[in-house]
Short mmCIF file of C-alpha atoms in Angstrom, two decimals:
data_model
loop_
_atom_site.label_atom_id
_atom_site.label_comp_id
_atom_site.label_asym_id
_atom_site.label_seq_id
_atom_site.Cartn_x
_atom_site.Cartn_y
_atom_site.Cartn_z
CA MET C 1078 -12.80 63.33 -80.88
CA THR C 1079 -9.32 62.84 -80.34
CA ILE C 1080 -7.18 60.78 -83.04
CA GLN C 1081 -4.32 58.94 -81.05
CA GLY C 1082 -1.68 58.20 -82.89
CA GLY C 1083 -3.35 57.63 -86.35
CA ARG C 1084 -5.48 54.94 -84.87
CA MET C 1085 -8.77 56.30 -86.22
CA PHE C 1086 -7.48 55.14 -90.11
CA ASP C 1087 -5.81 51.81 -89.08
CA GLY C 1088 -6.81 49.93 -92.14
CA THR C 1089 -5.75 46.79 -90.10
CA THR C 1090 -8.80 47.57 -87.47
CA ILE C 1091 -11.12 48.19 -89.93
CA GLN C 1092 -9.38 44.90 -92.15
CA MET C 1093 -10.19 42.88 -89.01
CA LEU C 1094 -13.92 44.05 -88.42
CA HIS C 1095 -14.81 43.44 -92.11
CA VAL C 1096 -13.04 39.41 -91.83
CA ALA C 1097 -15.29 39.08 -88.52
CA LEU C 1098 -18.54 40.47 -90.16
CA ASP C 1099 -17.55 38.00 -93.03
CA GLY C 1100 -17.52 35.23 -90.77
CA LEU C 1101 -20.41 35.82 -88.62
CA ALA C 1102 -22.48 36.47 -91.70
CA MET C 1103 -21.44 32.94 -92.94
CA ARG C 1104 -21.56 31.16 -89.70
CA GLN C 1105 -25.66 32.90 -89.72
CA ARG C 1106 -26.09 30.80 -93.38
CA VAL C 1107 -24.69 27.71 -92.33
CA VAL C 1108 -26.54 28.03 -88.82
CA ALA C 1109 -29.94 27.88 -91.37
CA ASP C 1110 -28.54 25.44 -93.17
CA ASN C 1111 -28.35 23.05 -90.36
CA ILE C 1112 -31.44 23.80 -88.94
CA ALA C 1113 -33.11 23.15 -92.02
CA ASN C 1114 -31.76 20.36 -92.12
CA VAL C 1115 -32.73 19.13 -88.51
CA GLU C 1116 -34.44 16.19 -89.72
CA THR C 1117 -32.99 15.13 -93.15
CA PRO C 1118 -31.18 11.72 -92.40
CA GLY C 1119 -27.47 11.63 -92.94
CA PHE C 1120 -26.65 15.29 -92.56
CA LEU C 1121 -24.21 16.30 -90.78
CA ALA C 1122 -23.62 19.66 -89.37
CA GLY C 1123 -21.98 22.18 -90.80
CA ARG C 1124 -19.27 24.85 -88.76
CA VAL C 1125 -17.49 28.10 -89.63
CA GLN C 1126 -14.21 28.37 -88.28
CA PHE C 1127 -12.21 31.92 -88.94
CA GLU C 1128 -11.45 33.23 -85.07
CA GLN C 1129 -8.50 31.25 -84.52
CA GLU C 1130 -6.77 32.04 -88.12
CA LEU C 1131 -7.97 36.14 -87.40
CA ARG C 1132 -6.25 35.85 -83.90
CA ALA C 1133 -2.83 34.49 -85.40
CA ALA C 1134 -2.83 36.92 -88.57
CA ILE C 1135 -3.29 39.57 -85.35
CA GLU C 1136 -0.65 38.57 -83.21
CA LYS C 1137 1.87 38.17 -86.49
CA ARG C 1138 0.90 41.73 -87.43
CA GLU C 1139 -0.02 40.14 -90.40
CA SER C 1140 -3.01 41.14 -92.98
CA PRO C 1141 -6.66 40.36 -91.43
CA ALA C 1142 -7.68 40.66 -94.84
CA GLN C 1143 -6.06 37.09 -96.06
CA VAL C 1144 -8.08 35.16 -93.32
CA ARG C 1145 -10.87 33.19 -94.86
CA PRO C 1146 -14.02 31.32 -93.21
CA THR C 1147 -13.86 27.85 -93.38
CA VAL C 1148 -16.59 25.10 -93.32
CA GLU C 1149 -16.40 22.03 -91.52
CA ARG C 1150 -18.54 19.12 -91.09
CA SER C 1151 -19.38 18.20 -87.55
CA LEU C 1152 -17.71 14.76 -86.56
CA GLU C 1153 -19.91 14.70 -83.39
CA PRO C 1154 -21.99 11.42 -82.92
CA THR C 1155 -25.19 11.29 -84.84
CA ARG C 1156 -28.45 9.86 -84.37
CA ILE C 1157 -29.60 6.62 -85.94
CA ASN C 1158 -30.63 8.74 -88.70
CA GLY C 1159 -26.99 9.80 -89.22
CA ASN C 1160 -27.99 13.43 -88.49
CA ASN C 1161 -26.07 15.17 -86.03
CA VAL C 1162 -27.82 18.56 -85.74
CA ASN C 1163 -28.58 19.72 -82.24
CA LEU C 1164 -31.01 22.13 -82.33
CA ASP C 1165 -30.74 23.54 -78.86
CA GLN C 1166 -26.89 24.17 -79.81
CA GLN C 1167 -27.94 25.56 -83.06
CA VAL C 1168 -30.40 28.24 -81.76
CA LEU C 1169 -27.42 29.12 -79.14
CA THR C 1170 -24.99 29.41 -81.34
CA HIS C 1171 -26.99 31.78 -84.26
CA MET C 1172 -28.15 33.94 -80.77
CA ASP C 1173 -24.24 34.47 -79.73
CA THR C 1174 -23.43 34.78 -83.37
CA THR C 1175 -26.16 37.74 -84.14
CA LEU C 1176 -25.01 39.47 -81.24
CA ARG C 1177 -21.51 39.46 -82.06
CA TYR C 1178 -22.56 40.59 -85.63
CA GLN C 1179 -24.32 43.65 -84.37
CA MET C 1180 -21.42 44.76 -81.52
CA MET C 1181 -19.10 44.13 -84.92
CA LEU C 1182 -21.16 46.52 -86.93
CA ARG C 1183 -21.42 49.08 -84.19
CA ILE C 1184 -17.65 49.27 -83.65
CA LEU C 1185 -17.50 49.63 -87.49
CA ASP C 1186 -19.95 52.08 -87.69
CA GLY C 1187 -18.14 53.74 -84.67
CA LYS C 1188 -15.21 54.02 -86.68
CA TYR C 1189 -16.62 55.64 -89.93
CA ASN C 1190 -18.27 58.24 -87.91
CA GLY C 1191 -15.15 58.98 -86.62
CA ILE C 1192 -13.74 59.07 -90.23
CA ARG C 1193 -16.58 61.25 -91.19
CA ARG C 1194 -16.18 63.97 -88.32
CA VAL C 1195 -12.49 64.24 -89.27
CA ILE C 1196 -13.16 64.96 -92.86
CA GLY C 1197 -16.14 66.61 -92.12
CA GLY C 1198 -14.04 69.08 -90.29
CA GLN C 1199 -15.84 68.18 -86.63
CA ALA C 1200 -12.92 66.63 -84.95
#
């Protein structure tokens, strides 16, 4: 394995991956909460935001470790009972988030495997 410019040990990349995993895990919990409350009168769907702030931190060359996901309540129109959870949308968000989470885990696993190979002398 070739290590170009020390990128194997790029702490920013690993921090970014950890922030993304935290945000995606929080999104999964919020989606589960939304689905569980699909029939609860007055319940407003939650949405997790972190990608835009993470992108901005990276573009400004700031530490991504300072980015924290936030949960906002949806202001989309509600049904007669005041609930605005769209089950189809939540299922799609769940599938998308699961795929993104798995991708981030694979990338992070690859980074750590590369570090293990270097430490073990199998570069």
